[in-house]
Structures are given as C-alpha cells and as structure tokens.
C-alpha cells in the first residue's frame, strides 16, 4: 500500500464518526446524501440529478492500488456491463478529495461507461456524508436514492447485481 492510500485511510477513519445516521427502527430505507461532483470538463452534476433504476457509487482514490484492483474487477463484470448497456444501472466513480492533479493523471483508467468525478472542496468528507473507513467504498442505490448496500464488498455487489438482472 502506498503513502497516498495510507493517508486516505487515516483521513477516512478521522471522519468515520461523522457518518450517515442509521436507518430508523421503523424499517424506512436510508436515503443517500446528495452531493455535487465535478467532471474533467469542469461541468458539475449531483447524485440526485442522476436518473437510473440503480446507481453504483464507487468512492476511490486514484493513487490507491486496492482501488484500481476493484475498478478492474467491476469493469470485468459481465453482469454489471450488461446492466450498464441495458441502461438499468449507472456507475458514479467519485474521488472524495479535490487534488485534481492526481485525479486527472489517473482519469483515463476509469471505464468510459462510468461517470468519473471528484469532490471539489472535499465536502463528502468534511460534512461526513458517507461512511468510508477505507477506500475503495461501494454503495448501491435504488432509483429513489435509497441505500441498498452500504460499504459493500465486490462479492456483495455482484450478488445484488445477479438478483437485479434476474428481474
């Protein structure tokens, strides 16, 4: 693990206390927090403006080896790629920092079928919008932006994609 990954892990642990509240005992689904991301073009978008049956949030650090390995695994998922092609899921890859030099240097490695942005101002961390004790971190959201999987493993995501694709 390189120094950048260790820094991000420490930073994430620091903010772990200020994470999303747990779902109420009533069973009401937990809503994802909205945030703004910035694309390489400078254009900005928001999570809530994305329209899709499913959204896979992929929080990553472009200098993190584990993040690259997970990205390759997800990119190689036939099930995920079929759902992307069928326009049933969108993948939003977000670098939750604003070191644009590092992000731009690695941007070409993110699959072109994914949306790739960074968090200008590092608002996701500073406001504690998402629980990310380590990077990479995966969240699966439904069309209403309800969290279906939180800080999921690749296997958990793959299992859920299998269920989704069988519908």
C-alpha positions as a Python dict, from the first residue, in 0.01 Angstrom:
ca = {
    (1, 'X'): (0, 0, 0),
    (2, 'X'): (147, 339, -91),
    (3, 'X'): (164, 650, 127),
    (4, 'X'): (-135, 809, -51),
    (5, 'X'): (-358, 509, 35),
    (6, 'X'): (-246, 522, 398),
    (7, 'X'): (-320, 895, 411),
    (8, 'X'): (-669, 841, 270),
    (9, 'X'): (-737, 557, 514),
    (10, 'X'): (-632, 775, 808),
    (11, 'X'): (-842, 1063, 678),
    (12, 'X'): (-1143, 836, 635),
    (13, 'X'): (-1105, 698, 986),
    (14, 'X'): (-1090, 1053, 1118),
    (15, 'X'): (-1426, 1131, 959),
    (16, 'X'): (-1587, 796, 1038),
    (17, 'X'): (-1756, 939, 1345),
    (18, 'X'): (-1950, 1185, 1132),
    (19, 'X'): (-2118, 935, 903),
    (20, 'X'): (-2470, 871, 781),
    (21, 'X'): (-2727, 809, 1051),
    (22, 'X'): (-2857, 456, 1078),
    (23, 'X'): (-3198, 376, 936),
    (24, 'X'): (-3481, 419, 1179),
    (25, 'X'): (-3612, 110, 1353),
    (26, 'X'): (-3933, 151, 1152),
    (27, 'X'): (-3760, -9, 853),
    (28, 'X'): (-3773, 307, 646),
    (29, 'X'): (-3498, 286, 384),
    (30, 'X'): (-3196, 505, 446),
    (31, 'X'): (-3164, 786, 191),
    (32, 'X'): (-2830, 856, 32),
    (33, 'X'): (-2696, 1206, 86),
    (34, 'X'): (-2687, 1424, -221),
    (35, 'X'): (-2356, 1579, -324),
    (36, 'X'): (-2201, 1761, -616),
    (37, 'X'): (-1925, 1608, -825),
    (38, 'X'): (-1703, 1775, -1082),
    (39, 'X'): (-1608, 1620, -1417),
    (40, 'X'): (-1281, 1666, -1606),
    (41, 'X'): (-1457, 1921, -1828),
    (42, 'X'): (-1532, 2132, -1519),
    (43, 'X'): (-1902, 2061, -1553),
    (44, 'X'): (-2072, 1967, -1229),
    (45, 'X'): (-2351, 1724, -1154),
    (46, 'X'): (-2529, 1597, -847),
    (47, 'X'): (-2609, 1248, -731),
    (48, 'X'): (-2979, 1328, -713),
    (49, 'X'): (-2983, 1455, -1073),
    (50, 'X'): (-2875, 1110, -1198),
    (51, 'X'): (-3170, 913, -1328),
    (52, 'X'): (-3139, 538, -1332),
    (53, 'X'): (-3306, 230, -1190),
    (54, 'X'): (-2983, 165, -996),
    (55, 'X'): (-2671, 365, -915),
    (56, 'X'): (-2345, 211, -803),
    (57, 'X'): (-2139, 468, -612),
    (58, 'X'): (-1771, 387, -625),
    (59, 'X'): (-1562, 608, -393),
    (60, 'X'): (-1195, 572, -474),
    (61, 'X'): (-850, 727, -460),
    (62, 'X'): (-675, 736, -798),
    (63, 'X'): (-339, 659, -634),
    (64, 'X'): (-468, 354, -441),
    (65, 'X'): (-372, 7, -567),
    (66, 'X'): (-673, -158, -399),
    (67, 'X'): (-898, 93, -573),
    (68, 'X'): (-750, 7, -912),
    (69, 'X'): (-790, -366, -845),
    (70, 'X'): (-1157, -322, -754),
    (71, 'X'): (-1215, -99, -1056),
    (72, 'X'): (-1069, -368, -1282),
    (73, 'X'): (-1284, -634, -1118),
    (74, 'X'): (-1601, -429, -1159),
    (75, 'X'): (-1510, -335, -1515),
    (76, 'X'): (-1466, -705, -1591),
    (77, 'X'): (-1808, -797, -1450),
    (78, 'X'): (-2022, -923, -1738),
    (79, 'X'): (-2335, -878, -1529),
    (80, 'X'): (-2254, -515, -1445),
    (81, 'X'): (-2165, -437, -1806),
    (82, 'X'): (-2491, -592, -1931),
    (83, 'X'): (-2688, -378, -1684),
    (84, 'X'): (-2495, -68, -1796),
    (85, 'X'): (-2565, -148, -2162),
    (86, 'X'): (-2933, -201, -2082),
    (87, 'X'): (-2930, 142, -1909),
    (88, 'X'): (-3054, -15, -1585),
    (89, 'X'): (-2755, 97, -1378),
    (90, 'X'): (-2512, 387, -1379),
    (91, 'X'): (-2175, 379, -1210),
    (92, 'X'): (-2063, 702, -1048),
    (93, 'X'): (-1693, 690, -958),
    (94, 'X'): (-1602, 969, -717),
    (95, 'X'): (-1267, 1074, -579),
    (96, 'X'): (-1377, 1222, -244),
    (97, 'X'): (-1094, 1476, -241),
    (98, 'X'): (-1004, 1768, -463),
    (99, 'X'): (-641, 1700, -557),
    (100, 'X'): (-720, 1741, -924),
    (101, 'X'): (-363, 1679, -1041),
    (102, 'X'): (-366, 1324, -903),
    (103, 'X'): (-722, 1266, -1026),
    (104, 'X'): (-662, 1393, -1381),
    (105, 'X'): (-342, 1189, -1409),
    (106, 'X'): (-539, 867, -1347),
    (107, 'X'): (-874, 961, -1507),
    (108, 'X'): (-806, 762, -1824),
    (109, 'X'): (-807, 440, -1620),
    (110, 'X'): (-1173, 476, -1523),
    (111, 'X'): (-1403, 289, -1765),
    (112, 'X'): (-1563, 518, -2022),
    (113, 'X'): (-1908, 378, -1943),
    (114, 'X'): (-1878, 519, -1589),
    (115, 'X'): (-1921, 877, -1473),
    (116, 'X'): (-1590, 987, -1321),
    (117, 'X'): (-1582, 1289, -1092),
    (118, 'X'): (-1412, 1437, -792),
    (119, 'X'): (-1543, 1617, -487),
    (120, 'X'): (-1436, 1978, -529),
    (121, 'X'): (-1382, 2110, -178),
    (122, 'X'): (-1386, 1759, -23),
    (123, 'X'): (-1741, 1821, 103),
    (124, 'X'): (-1822, 1449, 128),
    (125, 'X'): (-1555, 1409, 397),
    (126, 'X'): (-1586, 1742, 572),
    (127, 'X'): (-1963, 1707, 610),
    (128, 'X'): (-1944, 1334, 684),
    (129, 'X'): (-2194, 1244, 411),
    (130, 'X'): (-2081, 883, 365),
    (131, 'X'): (-1920, 622, 586),
    (132, 'X'): (-1588, 539, 427),
    (133, 'X'): (-1346, 391, 676),
    (134, 'X'): (-1132, 275, 384),
    (135, 'X'): (-1120, 327, 13),
    (136, 'X'): (-1246, 192, -214),
    (137, 'X'): (-1604, 204, -87),
    (138, 'X'): (-1915, 83, -271),
    (139, 'X'): (-2277, 188, -222),
    (140, 'X'): (-2568, 58, -426),
    (141, 'X'): (-2868, 290, -454),
    (142, 'X'): (-3212, 233, -599),
    (143, 'X'): (-3398, 480, -823),
    (144, 'X'): (-3523, 671, -518),
    (145, 'X'): (-3166, 709, -387),
    (146, 'X'): (-3233, 464, -105),
    (147, 'X'): (-2919, 283, 6),
    (148, 'X'): (-2949, -89, -72),
    (149, 'X'): (-2586, -177, 1),
    (150, 'X'): (-2352, 29, 218),
    (151, 'X'): (-1973, -7, 217),
    (152, 'X'): (-2028, -330, 29),
    (153, 'X'): (-1774, -581, -92),
    (154, 'X'): (-1739, -666, -459),
    (155, 'X'): (-1898, -1005, -388),
    (156, 'X'): (-2200, -841, -221),
    (157, 'X'): (-2242, -608, -517),
    (158, 'X'): (-2212, -897, -761),
    (159, 'X'): (-2476, -1096, -567),
    (160, 'X'): (-2713, -799, -573),
    (161, 'X'): (-2649, -744, -945),
    (162, 'X'): (-2737, -1107, -1002),
    (163, 'X'): (-3068, -1055, -822),
    (164, 'X'): (-3133, -734, -1015),
    (165, 'X'): (-3055, -887, -1354),
    (166, 'X'): (-3292, -1176, -1287),
    (167, 'X'): (-3589, -939, -1253),
}
